[in-house]
Short mmCIF file of C-alpha atoms in Angstrom, two decimals:
data_model
loop_
_atom_site.label_atom_id
_atom_site.label_comp_id
_atom_site.label_asym_id
_atom_site.label_seq_id
_atom_site.Cartn_x
_atom_site.Cartn_y
_atom_site.Cartn_z
CA MET A 1 2.69 -15.18 -24.55
CA SER A 2 3.77 -13.98 -21.10
CA ASP A 3 6.47 -15.32 -18.80
CA ILE A 4 5.09 -15.73 -15.29
CA GLY A 5 5.66 -17.66 -12.13
CA ILE A 6 7.46 -17.82 -8.81
CA GLY A 7 10.81 -19.58 -8.81
CA GLN A 8 10.45 -20.41 -12.48
CA ARG A 9 8.77 -18.78 -15.46
CA GLU A 10 5.93 -20.35 -17.36
CA ARG A 11 4.21 -19.52 -20.62
CA VAL A 12 0.52 -18.68 -20.62
CA SER A 13 -1.76 -17.07 -23.15
CA ASP A 14 -1.82 -13.29 -23.16
CA PRO A 15 -4.98 -11.86 -21.55
CA THR A 16 -7.64 -10.27 -23.75
CA PRO A 17 -9.79 -7.36 -22.58
CA GLY A 18 -13.53 -7.60 -22.21
CA PRO A 19 -15.96 -4.67 -22.25
CA GLY A 20 -14.81 -2.00 -19.83
CA GLU A 21 -11.36 -3.58 -19.45
CA VAL A 22 -7.86 -2.73 -20.61
CA ILE A 23 -4.60 -4.60 -21.01
CA ILE A 24 -1.62 -3.02 -19.29
CA ALA A 25 2.05 -3.73 -19.84
CA PRO A 26 3.56 -3.12 -16.39
CA THR A 27 6.54 -0.77 -16.26
CA TYR A 28 7.36 -1.14 -12.58
CA SER A 29 5.81 -3.33 -9.91
CA GLY A 30 6.47 -3.51 -6.21
CA LEU A 31 6.97 -6.24 -3.66
CA CYS A 32 4.53 -5.91 -0.77
CA GLY A 33 4.56 -7.60 2.61
CA THR A 34 1.16 -9.04 1.71
CA ASP A 35 2.81 -10.84 -1.22
CA VAL A 36 5.24 -12.49 1.21
CA HIS A 37 2.44 -13.53 3.58
CA MET A 38 0.44 -14.86 0.66
CA PHE A 39 3.33 -16.84 -0.79
CA ASN A 40 4.48 -18.34 2.52
CA GLU A 41 1.21 -18.65 4.43
CA GLY A 42 -1.59 -18.45 1.85
CA ALA A 43 -2.84 -15.19 3.39
CA LEU A 44 -5.94 -13.64 1.74
CA THR A 45 -6.01 -15.94 -1.31
CA ARG A 46 -8.37 -18.91 -1.67
CA HIS A 47 -7.69 -22.43 -2.84
CA GLU A 48 -10.17 -22.17 -5.70
CA ALA A 49 -8.34 -19.06 -7.04
CA LEU A 50 -5.07 -20.94 -7.51
CA PRO A 51 -2.94 -20.99 -9.55
CA VAL A 52 -2.78 -17.21 -9.74
CA ILE A 53 -0.17 -14.76 -11.02
CA MET A 54 0.97 -12.72 -8.04
CA GLY A 55 1.78 -9.01 -7.77
CA HIS A 56 -0.62 -6.11 -7.18
CA GLU A 57 1.42 -2.90 -6.86
CA PHE A 58 2.18 -1.53 -10.31
CA VAL A 59 2.15 1.21 -12.89
CA GLY A 60 2.22 0.61 -16.60
CA THR A 61 1.12 1.53 -20.10
CA ILE A 62 -2.23 0.75 -21.68
CA VAL A 63 -1.66 -1.45 -24.73
CA ALA A 64 -5.21 -2.58 -25.54
CA LEU A 65 -8.80 -1.50 -24.84
CA GLY A 66 -11.87 -3.68 -24.60
CA ASP A 67 -14.89 -3.23 -26.83
CA THR A 68 -16.50 -0.36 -24.98
CA ASP A 69 -18.54 2.32 -26.66
CA GLN A 70 -16.21 5.27 -27.28
CA ARG A 71 -18.61 7.91 -25.96
CA ARG A 72 -19.19 5.96 -22.77
CA ARG A 73 -15.44 5.48 -22.39
CA ASP A 74 -14.88 9.23 -22.68
CA ILE A 75 -17.40 9.85 -19.91
CA ASP A 76 -16.53 7.01 -17.51
CA ASN A 77 -12.75 6.99 -17.75
CA PRO A 78 -11.07 8.89 -20.57
CA VAL A 79 -8.04 6.68 -21.15
CA ARG A 80 -6.23 5.87 -24.37
CA ILE A 81 -3.73 3.34 -25.62
CA GLY A 82 -0.30 4.61 -24.63
CA ASP A 83 -1.44 6.29 -21.41
CA ASN A 84 0.68 5.71 -18.32
CA VAL A 85 -1.56 4.69 -15.44
CA ALA A 86 -1.52 3.59 -11.82
CA VAL A 87 -3.80 0.73 -10.82
CA GLU A 88 -5.95 0.13 -7.76
CA PRO A 89 -5.80 -3.67 -7.41
CA MET A 90 -8.88 -4.11 -5.24
CA LEU A 91 -11.77 -5.17 -7.50
CA PRO A 92 -15.13 -4.33 -5.89
CA CYS A 93 -18.42 -5.69 -7.18
CA GLY A 94 -20.03 -2.23 -7.28
CA LEU A 95 -23.41 -3.63 -6.22
CA CYS A 96 -23.26 -4.61 -2.54
CA ALA A 97 -24.27 -2.30 0.33
CA GLN A 98 -20.66 -1.30 1.07
CA CYS A 99 -19.95 -0.44 -2.56
CA VAL A 100 -23.12 1.63 -2.79
CA ARG A 101 -21.92 3.56 0.27
CA GLY A 102 -18.59 4.18 -1.48
CA ARG A 103 -16.62 1.85 0.80
CA LEU A 104 -15.18 -0.17 -2.06
CA ASN A 105 -12.37 -1.65 0.02
CA LEU A 106 -15.01 -3.34 2.22
CA CYS A 107 -16.90 -4.89 -0.68
CA ALA A 108 -18.73 -8.07 0.36
CA ASN A 109 -17.84 -9.75 -2.94
CA TRP A 110 -14.39 -8.33 -3.51
CA SER A 111 -11.71 -9.73 -5.71
CA HIS A 112 -8.12 -8.57 -5.98
CA LEU A 113 -5.41 -8.56 -8.62
CA GLY A 114 -2.49 -10.74 -7.64
CA ILE A 115 -4.43 -12.43 -4.83
CA LEU A 116 -7.63 -13.82 -6.32
CA GLU A 117 -7.14 -12.86 -9.97
CA ASN A 118 -4.02 -12.75 -12.13
CA GLY A 119 -1.77 -9.89 -11.15
CA CYS A 120 1.15 -7.90 -12.48
CA TRP A 121 4.18 -10.20 -12.26
CA ALA A 122 3.80 -10.87 -15.94
CA ASP A 123 4.23 -9.04 -19.23
CA TYR A 124 0.54 -8.13 -19.48
CA VAL A 125 -2.34 -7.88 -17.05
CA ARG A 126 -6.08 -7.34 -17.55
CA VAL A 127 -7.59 -4.55 -15.44
CA PRO A 128 -11.07 -2.98 -15.23
CA MET A 129 -10.92 0.52 -16.67
CA ALA A 130 -12.59 1.94 -13.58
CA ARG A 131 -9.57 0.99 -11.45
CA LEU A 132 -7.13 3.18 -13.41
CA THR A 133 -5.77 6.62 -12.61
CA THR A 134 -3.79 8.43 -15.30
CA LEU A 135 -0.45 9.71 -14.07
CA PRO A 136 -0.39 13.51 -13.65
CA GLU A 137 1.76 15.55 -16.00
CA GLY A 138 5.38 15.48 -14.89
CA VAL A 139 5.02 12.29 -12.82
CA SER A 140 7.09 9.47 -14.30
CA PRO A 141 6.19 5.78 -13.99
CA TYR A 142 9.18 5.36 -11.65
CA ALA A 143 8.01 8.19 -9.40
CA ALA A 144 4.51 6.66 -9.36
CA ALA A 145 5.66 3.08 -8.80
CA LEU A 146 4.55 3.21 -5.15
CA ALA A 147 1.21 4.86 -5.86
CA GLU A 148 -0.75 1.88 -4.49
CA PRO A 149 0.90 1.73 -1.03
CA LEU A 150 0.84 5.54 -0.98
CA ALA A 151 -2.94 5.40 -1.49
CA CYS A 152 -3.08 3.10 1.53
CA ALA A 153 -1.13 5.67 3.55
CA VAL A 154 -3.63 8.34 2.46
CA ASN A 155 -6.40 6.12 3.82
CA PHE A 156 -4.68 5.47 7.14
CA VAL A 157 -3.56 9.04 7.84
CA VAL A 158 -6.15 11.25 6.13
CA HIS A 159 -9.34 9.23 5.62
CA ARG A 160 -9.37 6.92 8.64
CA GLY A 161 -7.04 8.94 10.83
CA GLN A 162 -8.74 12.29 10.07
CA LEU A 163 -5.49 14.15 10.69
CA THR A 164 -5.90 17.90 10.91
CA VAL A 165 -3.30 20.66 10.66
CA GLY A 166 -1.12 20.98 13.73
CA GLU A 167 -1.93 17.59 15.25
CA SER A 168 0.80 15.26 16.46
CA VAL A 169 1.33 11.82 14.93
CA LEU A 170 3.07 8.68 16.14
CA ILE A 171 3.85 6.04 13.53
CA LEU A 172 4.84 2.58 14.73
CA GLY A 173 7.05 0.96 12.11
CA ALA A 174 9.15 2.50 9.34
CA GLY A 175 8.57 -0.03 6.63
CA PRO A 176 7.25 1.21 3.27
CA VAL A 177 3.73 2.01 4.49
CA GLY A 178 5.05 3.63 7.66
CA LEU A 179 7.46 5.79 5.65
CA LEU A 180 4.75 6.80 3.20
CA SER A 181 2.49 7.60 6.16
CA ILE A 182 5.17 10.01 7.36
CA SER A 183 5.06 11.80 4.00
CA MET A 184 1.27 12.01 4.02
CA ALA A 185 1.22 13.25 7.62
CA LYS A 186 3.71 15.95 6.73
CA ALA A 187 1.74 16.88 3.59
CA ALA A 188 -1.44 17.10 5.69
CA GLY A 189 0.19 19.58 8.06
CA ALA A 190 1.10 17.47 11.09
CA GLY A 191 2.68 19.53 13.86
CA LEU A 192 4.95 16.77 15.19
CA ILE A 193 5.80 13.36 13.72
CA ILE A 194 7.39 10.67 15.91
CA VAL A 195 8.41 7.29 14.53
CA SER A 196 9.15 4.15 16.53
CA GLU A 197 11.38 1.71 14.63
CA PRO A 198 14.03 -0.74 15.94
CA HIS A 199 16.27 -0.72 12.83
CA GLU A 200 18.75 2.14 12.47
CA ASN A 201 18.61 2.32 8.65
CA ARG A 202 14.85 2.61 8.75
CA ARG A 203 15.01 5.28 11.42
CA ARG A 204 17.38 7.18 9.15
CA ALA A 205 14.91 6.77 6.29
CA ALA A 206 12.11 8.01 8.55
CA ARG A 207 14.03 11.20 9.28
CA ASN A 208 14.70 11.67 5.58
CA MET A 209 10.98 11.32 4.88
CA GLY A 210 10.16 14.08 7.37
CA ALA A 211 9.91 12.54 10.84
CA ASP A 212 10.87 14.97 13.60
CA ILE A 213 11.90 12.18 15.97
CA ALA A 214 12.75 8.56 15.21
CA ILE A 215 13.56 6.29 18.15
CA ASP A 216 14.49 2.70 18.86
CA PRO A 217 11.68 1.25 21.02
CA LEU A 218 13.96 -1.55 22.20
CA SER A 219 16.33 0.82 23.98
CA ASN A 220 14.02 3.73 24.83
CA ASP A 221 10.82 4.12 26.77
CA LEU A 222 8.38 5.27 24.10
CA ALA A 223 5.80 6.57 26.58
CA ASP A 224 8.41 8.73 28.34
CA LEU A 225 9.71 10.09 25.04
CA VAL A 226 6.19 10.97 23.87
CA ARG A 227 5.50 12.82 27.12
CA THR A 228 8.76 14.77 26.78
CA ALA A 229 8.42 15.53 23.07
CA THR A 230 4.81 16.73 23.42
CA ARG A 231 5.41 18.51 26.74
CA GLY A 232 2.84 16.27 28.34
CA SER A 233 0.06 16.91 25.84
CA GLY A 234 0.32 13.47 24.19
CA ILE A 235 -0.21 12.22 20.65
CA ASP A 236 -3.37 12.94 18.66
CA LEU A 237 -3.08 10.17 16.06
CA ILE A 238 -1.25 6.85 16.18
CA VAL A 239 -0.77 4.76 13.03
CA GLU A 240 0.32 1.17 13.72
CA ALA A 241 1.98 -0.08 10.54
CA THR A 242 3.75 -3.30 11.55
CA GLY A 243 1.18 -5.96 12.43
CA SER A 244 3.33 -6.73 15.49
CA LYS A 245 1.55 -7.78 18.68
CA THR A 246 3.97 -5.67 20.70
CA ALA A 247 3.36 -2.55 18.61
CA VAL A 248 -0.43 -2.99 18.71
CA ALA A 249 -0.38 -3.28 22.51
CA GLN A 250 2.03 -0.34 22.72
CA SER A 251 -0.30 1.87 20.69
CA ILE A 252 -2.99 1.45 23.37
CA THR A 253 -0.51 2.08 26.18
CA VAL A 254 0.96 5.34 24.86
CA ALA A 255 -2.29 6.79 23.50
CA LYS A 256 -3.53 9.87 25.31
CA PRO A 257 -7.19 10.17 26.39
CA GLY A 258 -9.46 10.93 23.45
CA SER A 259 -6.87 10.11 20.78
CA ARG A 260 -7.24 8.01 17.64
CA ILE A 261 -5.44 4.80 16.71
CA VAL A 262 -5.41 3.34 13.20
CA LEU A 263 -4.36 -0.31 13.06
CA SER A 264 -3.13 -0.99 9.52
CA GLY A 265 -0.55 -3.76 9.86
CA LEU A 266 -1.40 -7.29 8.77
CA GLY A 267 0.53 -10.17 10.27
CA ALA A 268 0.95 -12.01 13.54
CA ALA A 269 -1.08 -9.45 15.48
CA GLY A 270 -4.36 -10.97 14.35
CA THR A 271 -5.18 -12.38 17.80
CA THR A 272 -3.52 -9.72 19.95
CA PRO A 273 -5.28 -9.17 23.30
CA LEU A 274 -6.08 -5.50 23.89
CA ASP A 275 -6.18 -3.57 27.14
CA VAL A 276 -9.90 -2.95 26.93
CA ASN A 277 -9.90 -1.03 30.21
CA ALA A 278 -7.49 1.50 28.71
CA VAL A 279 -9.62 1.81 25.57
CA VAL A 280 -12.70 2.46 27.72
CA THR A 281 -11.28 4.75 30.37
CA LYS A 282 -9.28 6.83 27.88
CA GLU A 283 -12.18 6.88 25.39
CA LEU A 284 -9.86 5.85 22.59
CA THR A 285 -11.05 5.61 19.02
CA VAL A 286 -9.49 2.43 17.65
CA LEU A 287 -9.91 2.08 13.89
CA GLY A 288 -8.96 -0.51 11.33
CA GLY A 289 -7.39 0.65 8.09
CA PHE A 290 -7.55 -1.69 5.12
CA ALA A 291 -6.19 -0.86 1.66
CA SER A 292 -7.78 2.32 0.28
CA ARG A 293 -10.74 3.79 -1.51
CA TRP A 294 -10.71 6.79 -3.85
CA ALA A 295 -7.20 7.68 -2.62
CA MET A 296 -5.01 7.06 -5.68
CA LYS A 297 -5.52 10.52 -7.15
CA THR A 298 -4.73 12.20 -3.83
CA GLY A 299 -1.47 10.25 -3.51
CA LEU A 300 -0.42 10.98 -7.09
CA SER A 301 -1.20 14.67 -6.58
CA ALA A 302 1.09 14.64 -3.52
CA ILE A 303 3.86 13.18 -5.68
CA ALA A 304 3.24 15.79 -8.39
CA ALA A 305 3.40 18.59 -5.80
CA GLY A 306 6.70 17.28 -4.46
CA HIS A 307 5.34 16.34 -1.03
CA VAL A 308 6.26 12.67 -1.48
CA LYS A 309 9.61 11.39 -2.77
CA THR A 310 9.03 7.70 -3.30
CA ASP A 311 12.54 7.01 -4.61
CA GLN A 312 13.86 7.37 -1.06
CA LEU A 313 12.15 4.08 -0.20
CA VAL A 314 13.56 1.99 -3.04
CA THR A 315 16.27 -0.40 -1.86
CA SER A 316 16.80 -2.13 -5.20
CA ILE A 317 15.33 -2.55 -8.67
CA ARG A 318 15.26 -6.09 -10.03
CA ASN A 319 13.77 -8.16 -12.82
CA TRP A 320 10.29 -9.34 -11.91
CA SER A 321 11.29 -12.96 -12.51
CA ASP A 322 13.44 -12.70 -9.36
CA ALA A 323 10.36 -12.35 -7.15
CA GLU A 324 10.99 -15.41 -4.98
CA LEU A 325 14.56 -14.36 -4.13
CA ALA A 326 13.32 -10.83 -3.42
CA MET A 327 10.76 -12.19 -0.95
CA GLN A 328 13.50 -14.09 0.85
CA ASP A 329 15.56 -10.92 1.07
CA MET A 330 12.62 -9.01 2.51
CA LEU A 331 12.29 -11.60 5.27
CA THR A 332 15.96 -11.92 6.13
CA ASP A 333 17.47 -8.46 5.52
CA PRO A 334 16.15 -5.74 7.86
CA ASP A 335 17.80 -3.09 5.69
CA THR A 336 15.53 -4.00 2.77
CA CYS A 337 12.80 -1.39 2.42
CA LYS A 338 11.07 -1.40 -0.95
CA ILE A 339 12.02 -3.68 -3.82
CA LEU A 340 10.82 -2.68 -7.27
CA PHE A 341 10.63 -4.97 -10.27
CA GLN A 342 11.35 -3.58 -13.72
CA HIS A 343 9.40 -5.07 -16.59
CA THR A 344 10.51 -5.36 -20.20
CA ALA A 345 7.73 -5.61 -22.76
CA HIS A 346 7.96 -8.41 -25.34
#
């Protein structure tokens, strides 16, 4: 039996793996802003999926394998009981036009652990084998605990943002994804990294993660600073990682002609009006960035190479049964960055 629930713990039957599935005992799981939006506003989930065990960022140990032919398992995904793995929580159908094109995060029939199917805030979770990535040698479960949001940062900076060596980057927001985007930008060879963040502790964290400049947008003119820092040449890539209407509008304002903007923040900015004239006259490339596809291995390799130090983001480690209190802290304490939950197998 597994203890699950928000606010209180309930007993449910342990999951059993079907063909091509595994059972994972989570070691660490993370609290994501999407979890908070889902819990408080019902974001992304659907009524017919409820009740659902929340939580989708996690690493853990394989404790059971489904009845899959051993030879096929060796070819498709060579995992074994006892392996430490990171999990991609998006569950694509594999059959629609987007999946066939390799754009699994845009699947027309997608499901998602912790949102539409039972997630990781439990003792055991069932996961399709194809969504696993074995941790590289020398990478501990703790070091890999943020592999899922790191994969998102890979998507925003490298895949969608197409950052090349020497280019300048502006990141709006120094929450977990913004901070991980700093690390990926630095690993990809960015020439200059500027971060805009109103909270001092997060600006300090941004500098520790590799930002060259971290400013308070409430007391500084961001456009003037960008002009000064780049000697008038402007920013090549902007990653908006807050979901704030102000930050989204600001990304259009400060963008130089011909630059790229990746909007990755989910939140109140859903109906933000854009300065379309600026997008047109500056020939801006405005891109959405949602989750990730085929990015987990790249992120884990960056951790293994020492390019990303995820422990710098961790504010506290708690028991996963304290999830509701942790969500409250995330909303009310601006110094909270990343909360990890530690799991104890039964």
